[in-house]
Short mmCIF file of C-alpha atoms and ligand atoms in Angstrom, two decimals:
data_model
loop_
_atom_site.label_atom_id
_atom_site.label_comp_id
_atom_site.label_asym_id
_atom_site.label_seq_id
_atom_site.Cartn_x
_atom_site.Cartn_y
_atom_site.Cartn_z
CA MET A 1 -22.00 -24.75 14.23
CA THR A 2 -23.28 -28.32 14.11
CA ASN A 3 -26.60 -29.88 13.19
CA PRO A 4 -27.96 -33.45 13.65
CA LEU A 5 -28.04 -35.09 10.21
CA LYS A 6 -30.73 -37.12 8.53
CA GLN A 7 -30.69 -38.18 4.89
CA ASN A 8 -32.95 -36.16 2.61
CA ASN A 9 -33.05 -33.31 5.14
CA PRO A 10 -31.09 -30.02 5.03
CA ILE A 11 -27.57 -30.60 6.37
CA VAL A 12 -27.66 -27.11 7.85
CA THR A 13 -30.62 -24.99 8.65
CA HIS A 14 -29.03 -21.76 10.01
CA MET A 15 -28.37 -20.52 6.49
CA TYR A 16 -29.42 -21.41 2.93
CA THR A 17 -26.95 -23.45 0.89
CA ALA A 18 -27.02 -24.82 -2.66
CA ASP A 19 -24.96 -26.42 -5.45
CA PRO A 20 -23.03 -28.85 -3.17
CA SER A 21 -19.67 -30.17 -4.38
CA ALA A 22 -18.70 -33.02 -2.00
CA HIS A 23 -15.24 -34.44 -1.64
CA VAL A 24 -13.41 -36.62 0.84
CA PHE A 25 -10.46 -34.72 2.27
CA GLU A 26 -8.43 -35.72 5.35
CA GLY A 27 -10.81 -38.65 6.03
CA LYS A 28 -14.08 -36.63 6.04
CA ILE A 29 -16.68 -35.39 3.59
CA TYR A 30 -16.27 -31.70 2.91
CA VAL A 31 -19.06 -29.89 1.10
CA TYR A 32 -18.41 -26.75 -0.95
CA PRO A 33 -21.83 -25.10 -1.53
CA SER A 34 -23.07 -21.82 -2.76
CA HIS A 35 -24.36 -19.65 0.12
CA ASP A 36 -27.86 -18.41 -0.77
CA LEU A 37 -28.82 -15.14 0.93
CA ASP A 38 -32.12 -14.56 2.65
CA LYS A 39 -33.21 -11.84 0.19
CA GLU A 40 -36.64 -11.43 -1.40
CA ASN A 41 -35.40 -11.56 -5.03
CA ALA A 42 -37.79 -12.00 -7.99
CA SER A 43 -36.86 -14.93 -10.24
CA ASN A 44 -35.92 -14.42 -13.90
CA ASP A 45 -34.28 -16.50 -16.68
CA ASN A 46 -31.01 -14.58 -16.27
CA GLY A 47 -30.59 -15.89 -12.73
CA ASP A 48 -30.41 -12.45 -11.19
CA GLN A 49 -32.06 -13.88 -8.04
CA TYR A 50 -28.88 -15.81 -7.28
CA ASP A 51 -27.03 -12.90 -5.78
CA MET A 52 -24.53 -14.64 -3.55
CA GLU A 53 -21.60 -12.88 -1.89
CA ASP A 54 -19.50 -15.46 -0.08
CA TYR A 55 -18.70 -19.13 0.45
CA HIS A 56 -18.85 -21.22 3.64
CA VAL A 57 -17.30 -24.69 3.73
CA LEU A 58 -19.18 -27.48 5.47
CA SER A 59 -17.82 -30.79 6.82
CA ILE A 60 -19.58 -33.93 7.99
CA ASP A 61 -18.24 -36.09 10.80
CA GLU A 62 -17.04 -39.66 10.15
CA ASN A 63 -20.42 -41.20 11.25
CA LEU A 64 -22.41 -38.83 9.04
CA GLU A 65 -24.25 -37.61 12.12
CA SER A 66 -23.34 -33.95 12.27
CA CYS A 67 -22.38 -31.11 9.98
CA THR A 68 -20.00 -28.25 10.85
CA ASP A 69 -20.05 -24.83 9.23
CA HIS A 70 -16.44 -23.62 9.16
CA GLY A 71 -17.53 -20.06 8.58
CA GLU A 72 -16.71 -17.63 5.75
CA ALA A 73 -14.00 -19.13 3.52
CA LEU A 74 -13.99 -16.44 0.77
CA HIS A 75 -15.90 -13.19 0.23
CA LEU A 76 -16.67 -11.27 -2.95
CA ARG A 77 -14.90 -8.20 -1.58
CA ASP A 78 -11.62 -10.17 -1.54
CA VAL A 79 -11.84 -11.19 -5.22
CA ALA A 80 -10.28 -8.28 -7.18
CA TRP A 81 -11.75 -9.21 -10.58
CA ALA A 82 -15.31 -10.18 -9.55
CA LYS A 83 -18.31 -7.85 -9.46
CA GLN A 84 -21.13 -10.11 -8.29
CA GLN A 85 -22.80 -13.51 -8.09
CA LEU A 86 -20.53 -16.10 -6.50
CA TRP A 87 -22.23 -19.18 -8.01
CA ALA A 88 -21.60 -22.93 -7.69
CA PRO A 89 -18.02 -23.70 -6.60
CA ASP A 90 -15.87 -26.80 -6.41
CA ALA A 91 -12.63 -27.75 -4.69
CA ALA A 92 -9.58 -29.91 -5.23
CA CYS A 93 -6.51 -30.98 -3.26
CA LYS A 94 -3.04 -31.36 -4.70
CA ASP A 95 0.19 -31.94 -2.76
CA GLY A 96 -1.41 -30.88 0.54
CA LYS A 97 -2.71 -27.57 -0.89
CA TYR A 98 -6.45 -26.84 -1.37
CA TYR A 99 -8.03 -25.05 -4.29
CA LEU A 100 -11.47 -23.46 -4.46
CA PHE A 101 -12.77 -22.94 -8.00
CA PHE A 102 -15.66 -20.52 -8.40
CA PRO A 103 -17.59 -18.58 -11.06
CA ALA A 104 -18.55 -14.87 -10.77
CA ARG A 105 -19.48 -12.07 -13.06
CA ASP A 106 -16.58 -9.75 -13.84
CA ARG A 107 -16.80 -5.93 -14.21
CA GLU A 108 -18.08 -6.43 -17.82
CA ASP A 109 -20.92 -8.73 -16.56
CA VAL A 110 -19.25 -11.75 -18.14
CA PHE A 111 -19.07 -14.93 -16.04
CA ARG A 112 -15.48 -16.16 -15.54
CA ILE A 113 -14.00 -18.85 -13.32
CA GLY A 114 -11.47 -18.06 -10.61
CA VAL A 115 -9.26 -19.98 -8.25
CA ALA A 116 -8.52 -19.36 -4.60
CA THR A 117 -5.94 -21.32 -2.58
CA GLY A 118 -5.52 -22.35 1.02
CA ASP A 119 -3.79 -24.76 3.42
CA SER A 120 -6.90 -26.33 4.88
CA PRO A 121 -9.93 -27.98 3.22
CA ALA A 122 -12.11 -25.68 5.39
CA GLY A 123 -10.48 -22.52 4.08
CA PRO A 124 -9.89 -19.63 4.29
CA PHE A 125 -8.93 -19.26 0.67
CA ALA A 126 -7.03 -16.43 -1.04
CA ALA A 127 -8.19 -15.59 -4.55
CA GLN A 128 -5.86 -15.12 -7.49
CA GLU A 129 -5.81 -11.51 -8.86
CA SER A 130 -7.41 -12.55 -12.19
CA PRO A 131 -9.75 -15.31 -13.37
CA ILE A 132 -8.33 -18.34 -15.13
CA PRO A 133 -7.27 -17.04 -18.58
CA GLY A 134 -9.63 -18.42 -21.26
CA SER A 135 -12.27 -19.37 -18.66
CA PHE A 136 -15.98 -18.51 -19.14
CA SER A 137 -19.49 -19.47 -18.03
CA ILE A 138 -20.27 -21.19 -14.68
CA ASP A 139 -20.35 -24.31 -12.55
CA PRO A 140 -16.73 -25.55 -12.45
CA ALA A 141 -16.35 -29.19 -11.37
CA VAL A 142 -12.84 -30.66 -11.06
CA LEU A 143 -12.02 -34.33 -11.49
CA ALA A 144 -8.76 -35.52 -9.95
CA ASP A 145 -8.08 -38.51 -12.16
CA ASP A 146 -6.19 -41.62 -10.99
CA ASP A 147 -3.25 -40.83 -13.30
CA GLY A 148 -2.57 -37.50 -11.54
CA ARG A 149 -4.28 -35.31 -14.17
CA TYR A 150 -6.94 -32.73 -13.13
CA TYR A 151 -9.80 -31.81 -15.46
CA MET A 152 -12.22 -28.91 -15.09
CA TYR A 153 -15.73 -29.32 -16.45
CA PHE A 154 -17.93 -26.20 -16.66
CA GLY A 155 -20.72 -24.40 -18.47
CA GLY A 156 -24.35 -23.46 -18.08
CA LEU A 157 -27.12 -22.14 -20.38
CA TRP A 158 -29.16 -18.92 -20.00
CA GLY A 159 -27.82 -16.90 -17.06
CA GLY A 160 -24.71 -19.06 -17.21
CA GLN A 161 -23.98 -17.57 -20.72
CA LEU A 162 -22.74 -20.76 -22.38
CA GLU A 163 -24.74 -19.97 -25.57
CA LYS A 164 -22.78 -16.70 -25.92
CA TRP A 165 -19.43 -18.51 -26.42
CA GLN A 166 -20.20 -20.71 -29.46
CA THR A 167 -17.71 -18.80 -31.69
CA GLY A 168 -15.03 -18.87 -29.02
CA ALA A 169 -15.66 -15.17 -28.23
CA PHE A 170 -18.39 -13.58 -26.18
CA VAL A 171 -21.35 -12.64 -28.40
CA PRO A 172 -23.83 -10.88 -26.04
CA ASP A 173 -27.01 -11.63 -28.08
CA ALA A 174 -26.16 -15.13 -29.32
CA ALA A 175 -28.96 -17.71 -29.01
CA GLY A 176 -28.53 -21.48 -28.53
CA PRO A 177 -28.90 -24.05 -31.32
CA SER A 178 -32.42 -24.72 -32.71
CA GLY A 179 -34.35 -27.78 -31.46
CA SER A 180 -33.13 -30.25 -34.09
CA GLN A 181 -29.43 -29.27 -33.87
CA PRO A 182 -26.98 -30.87 -31.46
CA ALA A 183 -27.33 -29.41 -27.99
CA LEU A 184 -24.45 -27.51 -26.48
CA GLY A 185 -22.39 -29.73 -24.25
CA PRO A 186 -20.37 -28.87 -21.15
CA MET A 187 -16.76 -27.77 -21.65
CA VAL A 188 -13.68 -29.51 -20.39
CA ALA A 189 -10.03 -28.50 -20.03
CA GLU A 190 -7.09 -30.17 -18.35
CA LEU A 191 -5.65 -27.96 -15.61
CA SER A 192 -1.99 -26.99 -15.46
CA ASP A 193 0.26 -28.67 -12.88
CA ASP A 194 -0.23 -25.82 -10.37
CA LEU A 195 -4.05 -25.99 -10.94
CA LEU A 196 -4.18 -22.23 -11.55
CA THR A 197 -4.60 -22.20 -15.34
CA PHE A 198 -5.82 -24.33 -18.23
CA LYS A 199 -3.15 -26.48 -19.89
CA GLU A 200 -5.14 -26.29 -23.17
CA SER A 201 -8.13 -24.52 -24.71
CA PRO A 202 -11.39 -25.86 -23.40
CA THR A 203 -13.26 -28.23 -25.73
CA GLU A 204 -16.94 -29.17 -25.87
CA ILE A 205 -18.08 -32.61 -24.71
CA SER A 206 -20.40 -34.67 -26.89
CA ILE A 207 -23.33 -36.47 -25.24
CA THR A 208 -24.90 -39.12 -27.47
CA ASP A 209 -28.18 -41.00 -27.54
CA GLU A 210 -28.81 -44.72 -27.82
CA HIS A 211 -27.96 -44.56 -31.58
CA GLY A 212 -24.66 -42.79 -31.05
CA HIS A 213 -26.11 -39.50 -32.34
CA PRO A 214 -25.61 -36.23 -30.45
CA ILE A 215 -28.54 -35.37 -28.17
CA VAL A 216 -30.36 -32.43 -29.77
CA ALA A 217 -31.22 -29.11 -28.21
CA GLY A 218 -34.99 -29.80 -28.33
CA ASP A 219 -34.60 -32.95 -26.24
CA GLU A 220 -34.99 -31.09 -22.98
CA GLU A 221 -35.45 -34.27 -20.94
CA ARG A 222 -31.88 -35.27 -21.74
CA ARG A 223 -29.89 -32.34 -23.08
CA TYR A 224 -27.14 -30.63 -21.02
CA PHE A 225 -28.17 -27.46 -19.17
CA GLU A 226 -25.74 -26.85 -16.29
CA GLY A 227 -24.08 -28.33 -13.20
CA PRO A 228 -21.64 -30.96 -14.62
CA TRP A 229 -20.02 -33.52 -12.33
CA VAL A 230 -17.69 -36.34 -13.37
CA HIS A 231 -16.87 -39.30 -11.17
CA LYS A 232 -15.36 -42.76 -11.84
CA TYR A 233 -16.95 -46.08 -11.16
CA ASN A 234 -15.44 -49.40 -12.23
CA ASP A 235 -12.98 -47.52 -14.50
CA LYS A 236 -15.74 -45.74 -16.41
CA TYR A 237 -16.27 -41.98 -16.39
CA TYR A 238 -19.75 -40.87 -15.37
CA LEU A 239 -20.81 -37.40 -16.47
CA SER A 240 -23.92 -36.19 -14.59
CA TYR A 241 -25.72 -32.85 -14.96
CA SER A 242 -28.93 -30.89 -14.69
CA THR A 243 -31.41 -30.73 -17.55
CA GLY A 244 -32.53 -27.29 -16.37
CA THR A 245 -36.00 -26.68 -17.82
CA THR A 246 -37.06 -30.30 -17.13
CA HIS A 247 -35.36 -30.29 -13.68
CA ASN A 248 -33.73 -33.73 -13.77
CA ILE A 249 -30.26 -34.85 -12.77
CA VAL A 250 -29.22 -37.31 -15.47
CA TYR A 251 -26.04 -39.14 -16.44
CA ALA A 252 -24.02 -40.45 -19.33
CA ILE A 253 -21.05 -42.89 -19.35
CA GLY A 254 -17.75 -42.79 -21.27
CA ASP A 255 -14.35 -44.34 -21.48
CA ASN A 256 -12.39 -41.10 -21.61
CA PRO A 257 -12.49 -38.00 -19.29
CA LYS A 258 -13.20 -35.81 -22.32
CA GLY A 259 -15.97 -38.02 -23.68
CA PRO A 260 -17.89 -38.80 -25.74
CA PHE A 261 -20.48 -39.84 -23.14
CA ALA A 262 -23.44 -42.07 -23.95
CA PHE A 263 -26.67 -41.05 -22.23
CA LYS A 264 -27.93 -43.61 -19.67
CA GLY A 265 -30.76 -42.21 -17.53
CA LYS A 266 -32.08 -40.29 -14.61
CA ILE A 267 -30.41 -40.05 -11.20
CA LEU A 268 -32.71 -37.60 -9.42
CA THR A 269 -36.28 -36.59 -10.24
CA PRO A 270 -37.26 -32.92 -9.88
CA VAL A 271 -36.89 -31.21 -6.50
CA ILE A 272 -38.89 -28.34 -5.05
CA GLY A 273 -37.51 -25.13 -6.62
CA TRP A 274 -36.36 -24.35 -10.17
CA THR A 275 -32.71 -25.41 -10.05
CA THR A 276 -31.33 -28.87 -9.37
CA HIS A 277 -27.59 -29.31 -8.80
CA HIS A 278 -25.66 -32.19 -7.36
CA SER A 279 -22.36 -34.03 -6.74
CA ILE A 280 -21.52 -37.69 -6.17
CA VAL A 281 -18.95 -38.98 -3.68
CA SER A 282 -17.84 -42.31 -2.31
CA TYR A 283 -17.32 -42.59 1.44
CA GLY A 284 -16.97 -45.60 3.82
CA GLY A 285 -17.79 -48.12 1.05
CA LYS A 286 -21.02 -46.38 0.03
CA TRP A 287 -21.89 -43.76 -2.60
CA TYR A 288 -23.75 -40.56 -1.82
CA LEU A 289 -25.64 -37.99 -3.86
CA PHE A 290 -25.53 -34.41 -2.58
CA TYR A 291 -28.19 -32.13 -3.97
CA HIS A 292 -30.37 -29.19 -2.97
CA ASP A 293 -34.00 -28.20 -2.92
CA SER A 294 -36.07 -25.23 -1.75
CA SER A 295 -38.34 -26.97 0.74
CA LEU A 296 -36.94 -25.19 3.83
CA SER A 297 -37.79 -21.80 2.35
CA GLY A 298 -41.24 -22.88 1.12
CA GLY A 299 -40.13 -23.01 -2.49
CA ALA A 300 -38.13 -19.82 -2.98
CA ASP A 301 -35.83 -20.47 -5.99
CA ASN A 302 -33.02 -18.38 -4.47
CA LYS A 303 -33.16 -19.96 -1.00
CA ARG A 304 -32.09 -23.55 -1.24
CA SER A 305 -30.75 -26.15 1.17
CA VAL A 306 -28.19 -28.90 0.64
CA LYS A 307 -29.25 -32.47 1.36
CA PHE A 308 -27.76 -35.88 0.75
CA THR A 309 -28.88 -39.41 0.22
CA GLU A 310 -27.38 -42.79 -0.63
CA LEU A 311 -26.86 -43.55 -4.33
CA VAL A 312 -27.00 -47.21 -5.50
CA TYR A 313 -25.58 -48.83 -8.62
CA ASN A 314 -27.21 -51.80 -10.34
CA ASP A 315 -25.00 -54.73 -11.23
CA ASP A 316 -24.66 -53.48 -14.82
CA GLY A 317 -23.22 -50.16 -13.65
CA THR A 318 -26.39 -48.14 -14.15
CA ILE A 319 -27.65 -45.95 -11.31
CA ARG A 320 -30.97 -46.38 -9.57
CA THR A 321 -33.22 -43.32 -9.95
CA ILE A 322 -33.79 -41.46 -6.73
CA ASP A 323 -37.07 -39.75 -5.83
CA PRO A 324 -35.97 -37.17 -3.20
CA TYR A 325 -39.37 -37.29 -1.43
CA ASP A 326 -39.80 -41.05 -1.30
CA ASN A 327 -38.74 -41.52 2.35
O1 FUB B 401 -26.61 -21.19 -7.68
C1 FUB B 401 -26.61 -20.44 -8.93
C2 FUB B 401 -26.78 -21.35 -10.09
O2 FUB B 401 -28.04 -22.07 -9.95
C3 FUB B 401 -25.77 -22.44 -10.22
O3 FUB B 401 -24.56 -22.02 -10.70
C4 FUB B 401 -26.53 -23.40 -11.13
O4 FUB B 401 -25.96 -24.66 -11.26
C5 FUB B 401 -27.87 -23.37 -10.44
O5 FUB B 401 -27.94 -24.27 -9.39
#
């Protein structure tokens, strides 16, 4: 199914899509979104309204004029370990094979991260029998670094359960740090050579302020909430993420894929709908931000639509803030 494309407009309108992870594979931009269902779900802080059951892969033609929905690439019923909630996925390519990374709640209601593999960037993908050993929480994002290493970033607060893993084990009633304590950062782990497991135990990333001090949990305009994405620009690593309760997409810059990252500023101001989630990709000499909002559904948190727009760097490597409604 194809759709004429316009920046800052939904890239497809025949279904709701969210959490876009964009990559260039085989010369085109492929987008790996969540597939929001047209259900009248009430919103709560646990994210129960995000009750997704499958993934569709989208691709955009070379002139960025049309978007193709390649159909169902993976369904919950075909993931042996997962009970519900296929949330924000990502994808990677290695040696001609494609990998879809995705979070879901397991039979104990704990979010884990799984991998599914396929021969085409459009899918279909076949899921591994079990989630990645040692994985937890949500929002996997995989960086294929220039030296051939692959890193997975992940983690999200509240419904994403990141607070519950502070001891290294799942503590169901654990709360996050108090306002003056360092905020929880996203997690990172290098992937094994076959991209199916972690090569090491995940470690927490530190995000620092202008004085080199960790950003504190009470600093909701800047602290990490969910939706990590790491890309490289001029040999620097850019970690971008959602601030959740304040609804910004912000970024921090570092010299190492595992951080620390120094906070820099805002990439995207709040969109219509509670969540904001993005990815950044370079294509044809330009940079693009993929994101979602809930405008097509009239503001329903659980019915979002993927959009994209150009992203511009200043000469000093900072990113110009985008207002998604400033057309
Ligand atoms: O789509 C479900 C969740 O909402 C994602 O995992 C979060 O990043 C937020 O966008």
